[in-house]
Amino acid sequence: MTGTPQVWNSDDWEIFALGLLQSRHGPLNIQKIPAAHKGDLGIDCYCTSDAVAYQCYAVREPIDIAIRAERQKKKITTDTGKFVSNATEISKLFLNTPIKHWVLLVPLHDSKDVNLHCSKKTIELRALKCSHLDKNIEVSVQDQLTFAPSVLSAGLAALNTIAFDILPPTADQLSQLQSDSPDLLDNARSKLLKRAGPKDVDEAVGEAARSFLECKSTLDALRSGSPDLHERIVSAITQKSRRLILAGPSGGPGPGAILNTEIENLIEVLKEAAPNLSDTHVRQIAYGTVCEWLMRCPLDFKADAA
């Protein structure tokens, strides 16, 4: 089962991308063009020493591969057009140095159709023979995977708070969980029945399923965007799970007290492992992990503990 793709808003992606480019070209060699005042030249950042222009772009996720590719292709067409029509200003920015590369920098590139579109635009730009473009100008697309994991982690750490827009699980995803893993939900139901009772157990199981999927999506986003941070979080969860299996749950004696204690303890463990991770994501991971413990058996409580 896969989680939803991580979701960047355009402002956060530009900030993050700027950090990636500074690591590639050096902090003094990459410059940002503010969009607030006459900044729409078809580029967001540029490096004169390497004669490369970057346009940063993040589509609104989740969408399928074909739609993502179409939107990226449209962005390339629109902004390479601006890149040509604003030749005079762009030439001044690059100190009259012919530009060798125009790069669309995106969170995720997963379609060869975008590569083919880049090749098409490369041929078109070369045919124009613009004075501000190198005769071998190349249009390309790159994503996070073109940077080392350590660079991605450093970029995320540079943000005051590491946060992604994690969309709530859809009805289809919840149905798929029920279809693929009914035994997990049955485990959760048998345990939550001891806390919620017959009247409210369905609502409690539904919340457990949503929290479980939301946790998976958050961890997927971290695995893609910050592998080092993801590894620290998974390690912290693993150690907490081993203790739970060996020593049993904390708190009590009632199921509600045990659940609250385990959640709060895990929140503290996660904050220590990932101090820059947003409080929302910490809680998403903690809630979902405890729900997974209910589903997979490390966490249980006595039937008469209410």
Tab-separated table of C-alpha atoms in Angstrom:
chain	number	residue	atom	x	y	z
A	1	MET	CA	0.000	0.000	0.000
A	2	THR	CA	1.412	3.393	-0.928
A	3	GLY	CA	0.730	6.720	0.720
A	4	THR	CA	-0.314	9.862	-1.057
A	5	PRO	CA	2.512	11.932	-2.560
A	6	GLN	CA	3.920	14.702	-0.438
A	7	VAL	CA	2.330	18.056	-1.161
A	8	TRP	CA	4.307	21.274	-1.466
A	9	ASN	CA	2.761	24.684	-1.785
A	10	SER	CA	4.567	26.896	-4.278
A	11	ASP	CA	6.154	29.203	-1.682
A	12	ASP	CA	7.613	26.389	0.433
A	13	TRP	CA	8.918	24.594	-2.644
A	14	GLU	CA	10.709	27.743	-3.856
A	15	ILE	CA	12.367	28.196	-0.448
A	16	PHE	CA	13.401	24.546	-0.324
A	17	ALA	CA	14.589	24.554	-3.949
A	18	LEU	CA	16.701	27.658	-3.334
A	19	GLY	CA	18.566	25.768	-0.609
A	20	LEU	CA	19.174	22.855	-2.973
A	21	LEU	CA	20.545	25.161	-5.644
A	22	GLN	CA	22.787	26.965	-3.174
A	23	SER	CA	24.311	23.613	-2.269
A	24	ARG	CA	24.897	22.863	-5.955
A	25	HIS	CA	26.328	26.182	-7.100
A	26	GLY	CA	27.458	27.785	-3.834
A	27	PRO	CA	25.453	30.280	-1.745
A	28	LEU	CA	27.085	33.286	-3.417
A	29	ASN	CA	26.567	31.989	-6.942
A	30	ILE	CA	22.817	31.439	-7.002
A	31	GLN	CA	20.459	34.411	-7.154
A	32	LYS	CA	16.694	34.555	-6.714
A	33	ILE	CA	14.369	36.753	-8.741
A	34	PRO	CA	11.565	38.114	-6.519
A	35	ALA	CA	8.194	37.662	-8.201
A	36	ALA	CA	6.472	40.440	-6.251
A	37	HIS	CA	7.662	43.286	-8.484
A	38	LYS	CA	8.047	42.701	-12.227
A	39	GLY	CA	9.769	39.398	-11.587
A	40	ASP	CA	7.968	37.095	-13.988
A	41	LEU	CA	10.704	36.444	-16.553
A	42	GLY	CA	10.207	32.708	-16.824
A	43	ILE	CA	12.889	31.972	-14.232
A	44	ASP	CA	12.992	31.943	-10.426
A	45	CYS	CA	16.720	31.494	-9.780
A	46	TYR	CA	19.870	31.746	-11.848
A	47	CYS	CA	23.620	31.231	-11.734
A	48	THR	CA	25.731	33.422	-13.992
A	49	SER	CA	28.965	31.462	-13.496
A	50	ASP	CA	27.346	28.268	-14.794
A	51	ALA	CA	25.004	30.062	-17.212
A	52	VAL	CA	21.942	28.216	-15.956
A	53	ALA	CA	18.389	29.413	-15.272
A	54	TYR	CA	15.918	27.600	-13.016
A	55	GLN	CA	12.155	27.690	-12.817
A	56	CYS	CA	10.761	26.127	-9.612
A	57	TYR	CA	7.351	24.521	-9.885
A	58	ALA	CA	5.209	22.313	-7.649
A	59	VAL	CA	1.862	20.975	-8.814
A	60	ARG	CA	-0.950	20.477	-6.354
A	61	GLU	CA	-0.935	16.831	-5.263
A	62	PRO	CA	-2.257	14.223	-5.245
A	63	ILE	CA	-2.745	13.770	-9.003
A	64	ASP	CA	-1.911	10.948	-11.362
A	65	ILE	CA	1.223	10.765	-13.486
A	66	ALA	CA	-0.442	11.871	-16.725
A	67	ILE	CA	-1.957	15.037	-15.245
A	68	ARG	CA	1.291	15.885	-13.448
A	69	ALA	CA	3.192	15.508	-16.710
A	70	GLU	CA	0.725	17.695	-18.632
A	71	ARG	CA	0.974	20.483	-16.073
A	72	GLN	CA	4.759	20.324	-16.062
A	73	LYS	CA	4.816	20.424	-19.872
A	74	LYS	CA	2.477	23.422	-19.860
A	75	LYS	CA	4.731	25.188	-17.352
A	76	ILE	CA	7.766	24.544	-19.554
A	77	THR	CA	5.980	25.916	-22.622
A	78	THR	CA	4.710	29.015	-20.828
A	79	ASP	CA	7.936	29.944	-19.077
A	80	THR	CA	10.381	29.218	-21.892
A	81	GLY	CA	8.162	31.586	-23.886
A	82	LYS	CA	8.681	34.283	-21.247
A	83	PHE	CA	12.366	33.392	-21.219
A	84	VAL	CA	12.526	34.312	-24.905
A	85	SER	CA	10.257	37.375	-24.880
A	86	ASN	CA	12.197	38.989	-22.013
A	87	ALA	CA	15.541	38.587	-23.747
A	88	THR	CA	16.846	42.088	-23.000
A	89	GLU	CA	16.347	41.939	-19.243
A	90	ILE	CA	17.547	38.348	-18.984
A	91	SER	CA	20.697	39.156	-20.931
A	92	LYS	CA	21.450	41.915	-18.417
A	93	LEU	CA	20.928	39.520	-15.515
A	94	PHE	CA	23.451	37.101	-17.010
A	95	LEU	CA	25.952	39.890	-17.783
A	96	ASN	CA	25.589	39.184	-21.507
A	97	THR	CA	26.768	35.605	-21.031
A	98	PRO	CA	24.837	33.199	-23.317
A	99	ILE	CA	22.671	30.887	-21.236
A	100	LYS	CA	23.395	27.177	-21.552
A	101	HIS	CA	20.616	25.589	-19.495
A	102	TRP	CA	16.992	26.264	-18.601
A	103	VAL	CA	15.839	23.803	-15.915
A	104	LEU	CA	12.382	23.124	-14.517
A	105	LEU	CA	12.989	22.057	-10.902
A	106	VAL	CA	10.091	20.036	-9.488
A	107	PRO	CA	9.479	17.852	-6.417
A	108	LEU	CA	8.657	14.815	-8.558
A	109	HIS	CA	9.459	13.969	-12.192
A	110	ASP	CA	8.075	10.594	-13.257
A	111	SER	CA	7.108	10.751	-16.935
A	112	LYS	CA	9.278	10.464	-20.036
A	113	ASP	CA	6.704	12.661	-21.812
A	114	VAL	CA	8.190	15.612	-19.947
A	115	ASN	CA	11.676	14.669	-21.167
A	116	LEU	CA	10.388	14.486	-24.738
A	117	HIS	CA	8.754	17.891	-24.318
A	118	CYS	CA	12.040	19.302	-23.029
A	119	SER	CA	13.787	17.970	-26.134
A	120	LYS	CA	11.154	19.600	-28.322
A	121	LYS	CA	11.598	22.954	-26.583
A	122	THR	CA	15.379	22.624	-26.788
A	123	ILE	CA	15.158	22.288	-30.575
A	124	GLU	CA	12.774	25.241	-30.786
A	125	LEU	CA	14.996	27.513	-28.680
A	126	ARG	CA	18.112	26.616	-30.641
A	127	ALA	CA	16.305	27.369	-33.899
A	128	LEU	CA	15.491	30.890	-32.693
A	129	LYS	CA	19.218	31.752	-32.505
A	130	CYS	CA	18.589	34.295	-29.744
A	131	SER	CA	21.654	36.290	-28.738
A	132	HIS	CA	21.050	35.695	-25.015
A	133	LEU	CA	20.999	31.913	-25.504
A	134	ASP	CA	23.947	29.622	-26.134
A	135	LYS	CA	23.761	27.853	-29.482
A	136	ASN	CA	23.569	24.565	-27.541
A	137	ILE	CA	20.973	25.755	-25.017
A	138	GLU	CA	19.254	22.812	-23.345
A	139	VAL	CA	15.850	22.652	-21.669
A	140	SER	CA	15.576	19.964	-18.988
A	141	VAL	CA	13.601	18.836	-15.944
A	142	GLN	CA	15.051	17.777	-12.600
A	143	ASP	CA	13.587	16.728	-9.264
A	144	GLN	CA	14.743	16.042	-5.712
A	145	LEU	CA	16.399	12.768	-6.694
A	146	THR	CA	19.108	14.680	-8.559
A	147	PHE	CA	20.420	15.851	-5.175
A	148	ALA	CA	22.172	13.782	-2.508
A	149	PRO	CA	20.106	12.716	0.541
A	150	SER	CA	22.353	14.797	2.788
A	151	VAL	CA	21.557	17.886	0.701
A	152	LEU	CA	17.830	17.211	0.946
A	153	SER	CA	18.079	16.806	4.720
A	154	ALA	CA	20.081	20.014	5.056
A	155	GLY	CA	17.508	21.848	2.959
A	156	LEU	CA	14.664	20.670	5.155
A	157	ALA	CA	16.615	21.477	8.306
A	158	ALA	CA	17.052	25.044	7.055
A	159	LEU	CA	13.302	25.538	7.298
A	160	ASN	CA	12.235	26.725	10.746
A	161	THR	CA	9.614	24.003	10.824
A	162	ILE	CA	9.565	21.005	8.534
A	163	ALA	CA	6.027	20.602	7.270
A	164	PHE	CA	4.203	19.166	4.291
A	165	ASP	CA	0.568	19.457	3.301
A	166	ILE	CA	-0.586	15.911	3.992
A	167	LEU	CA	-4.038	15.347	2.596
A	168	PRO	CA	-6.495	13.275	4.629
A	169	PRO	CA	-7.107	9.738	3.378
A	170	THR	CA	-9.842	9.407	0.788
A	171	ALA	CA	-12.870	7.167	1.018
A	172	ASP	CA	-11.270	4.917	-1.612
A	173	GLN	CA	-8.113	4.540	0.471
A	174	LEU	CA	-10.138	3.672	3.561
A	175	SER	CA	-12.119	1.109	1.574
A	176	GLN	CA	-8.904	-0.359	0.202
A	177	LEU	CA	-7.510	-0.733	3.715
A	178	GLN	CA	-10.669	-2.564	4.761
A	179	SER	CA	-10.445	-4.786	1.679
A	180	ASP	CA	-6.703	-5.488	1.853
A	181	SER	CA	-6.261	-5.814	5.618
A	182	PRO	CA	-9.522	-6.761	7.338
A	183	ASP	CA	-7.605	-8.681	9.994
A	184	LEU	CA	-5.808	-5.506	11.098
A	185	LEU	CA	-9.057	-3.622	11.559
A	186	ASP	CA	-10.588	-6.608	13.345
A	187	ASN	CA	-7.669	-6.546	15.809
A	188	ALA	CA	-8.197	-2.842	16.410
A	189	ARG	CA	-11.927	-3.360	16.832
A	190	SER	CA	-11.521	-6.075	19.480
A	191	LYS	CA	-9.241	-3.820	21.518
A	192	LEU	CA	-11.087	-0.529	21.043
A	193	LEU	CA	-14.311	-2.248	22.044
A	194	LYS	CA	-12.838	-2.424	25.549
A	195	ARG	CA	-12.513	1.366	25.606
A	196	ALA	CA	-15.365	2.670	23.450
A	197	GLY	CA	-18.031	0.030	24.010
A	198	PRO	CA	-20.411	-1.385	21.372
A	199	LYS	CA	-22.118	1.947	20.707
A	200	ASP	CA	-18.998	3.936	19.768
A	201	VAL	CA	-16.575	1.277	18.557
A	202	ASP	CA	-17.278	1.842	14.836
A	203	GLU	CA	-16.350	5.512	15.143
A	204	ALA	CA	-13.195	4.616	17.069
A	205	VAL	CA	-12.128	2.047	14.464
A	206	GLY	CA	-12.792	4.549	11.663
A	207	GLU	CA	-10.594	7.107	13.403
A	208	ALA	CA	-7.891	4.472	13.887
A	209	ALA	CA	-7.972	3.661	10.157
A	210	ARG	CA	-7.720	7.342	9.194
A	211	SER	CA	-4.851	7.920	11.613
A	212	PHE	CA	-3.030	4.831	10.338
A	213	LEU	CA	-3.211	5.980	6.689
A	214	GLU	CA	-2.358	9.593	7.556
A	215	CYS	CA	0.734	8.383	9.411
A	216	LYS	CA	1.790	6.335	6.381
A	217	SER	CA	1.431	9.370	4.106
A	218	THR	CA	3.468	11.542	6.466
A	219	LEU	CA	6.243	8.956	6.677
A	220	ASP	CA	6.213	8.563	2.876
A	221	ALA	CA	6.662	12.321	2.504
A	222	LEU	CA	9.582	12.305	4.929
A	223	ARG	CA	11.179	9.276	3.257
A	224	SER	CA	11.154	11.135	-0.051
A	225	GLY	CA	12.052	14.592	1.218
A	226	SER	CA	14.375	13.859	4.135
A	227	PRO	CA	15.706	10.286	4.263
A	228	ASP	CA	17.940	10.995	7.263
A	229	LEU	CA	15.071	12.442	9.287
A	230	HIS	CA	12.832	9.571	8.243
A	231	GLU	CA	15.459	7.097	9.425
A	232	ARG	CA	15.700	8.776	12.839
A	233	ILE	CA	11.938	8.706	13.281
A	234	VAL	CA	11.623	5.064	12.248
A	235	SER	CA	14.470	4.143	14.589
A	236	ALA	CA	12.758	5.937	17.486
A	237	ILE	CA	9.472	4.152	16.769
A	238	THR	CA	11.245	0.793	16.540
A	239	GLN	CA	12.920	1.266	19.915
A	240	LYS	CA	9.621	2.307	21.516
A	241	SER	CA	7.879	-0.703	19.981
A	242	ARG	CA	10.536	-3.088	21.311
A	243	ARG	CA	10.085	-1.670	24.800
A	244	LEU	CA	6.324	-2.041	24.514
A	245	ILE	CA	6.661	-5.702	23.518
A	246	LEU	CA	9.106	-6.409	26.342
A	247	ALA	CA	7.678	-4.368	29.217
A	248	GLY	CA	4.059	-3.877	28.235
A	249	PRO	CA	2.078	-0.627	28.026
A	250	SER	CA	2.491	2.376	30.296
A	251	GLY	CA	-0.265	4.140	32.190
A	252	GLY	CA	-3.538	2.640	33.175
A	253	PRO	CA	-5.319	0.918	34.607
A	254	GLY	CA	-8.076	1.761	32.089
A	255	PRO	CA	-7.704	1.478	28.286
A	256	GLY	CA	-8.181	5.231	27.817
A	257	ALA	CA	-5.399	6.023	30.276
A	258	ILE	CA	-3.089	3.507	28.605
A	259	LEU	CA	-3.757	4.925	25.120
A	260	ASN	CA	-3.249	8.521	26.253
A	261	THR	CA	-0.020	7.650	28.044
A	262	GLU	CA	1.405	5.734	25.083
A	263	ILE	CA	0.492	8.541	22.669
A	264	GLU	CA	2.030	11.269	24.850
A	265	ASN	CA	5.161	9.198	25.483
A	266	LEU	CA	5.612	8.591	21.763
A	267	ILE	CA	5.092	12.284	20.988
A	268	GLU	CA	7.960	13.149	23.331
A	269	VAL	CA	10.189	10.481	21.764
A	270	LEU	CA	9.458	11.786	18.253
A	271	LYS	CA	10.076	15.414	19.237
A	272	GLU	CA	13.463	14.428	20.604
A	273	ALA	CA	14.322	12.512	17.415
A	274	ALA	CA	13.015	15.244	15.072
A	275	PRO	CA	12.926	18.625	16.825
A	276	ASN	CA	12.273	20.538	13.574
A	277	LEU	CA	9.303	18.439	12.519
A	278	SER	CA	5.998	20.281	12.834
A	279	ASP	CA	3.826	19.485	15.819
A	280	THR	CA	1.048	18.424	13.458
A	281	HIS	CA	3.255	15.814	11.785
A	282	VAL	CA	4.588	14.578	15.121
A	283	ARG	CA	1.039	13.968	16.299
A	284	GLN	CA	0.009	12.392	12.989
A	285	ILE	CA	2.862	9.906	13.294
A	286	ALA	CA	2.210	9.251	16.985
A	287	TYR	CA	-1.536	8.680	16.554
A	288	GLY	CA	-1.021	6.476	13.505
A	289	THR	CA	1.750	4.455	15.119
A	290	VAL	CA	-0.301	3.720	18.228
A	291	CYS	CA	-3.187	2.696	15.969
A	292	GLU	CA	-0.832	0.366	14.105
A	293	TRP	CA	0.234	-1.129	17.440
A	294	LEU	CA	-3.425	-1.827	18.138
A	295	MET	CA	-3.778	-3.457	14.726
A	296	ARG	CA	-0.608	-5.540	14.862
A	297	CYS	CA	-0.824	-6.637	18.526
A	298	PRO	CA	2.073	-4.998	20.450
A	299	LEU	CA	-0.480	-2.875	22.342
A	300	ASP	CA	-3.401	-4.379	24.246
A	301	PHE	CA	-5.211	-3.967	27.554
A	302	LYS	CA	-7.339	-6.105	29.795
A	303	ALA	CA	-11.011	-6.496	29.053
A	304	ASP	CA	-11.929	-5.572	32.609
A	305	ALA	CA	-9.610	-2.534	32.755
A	306	ALA	CA	-12.342	0.017	32.034
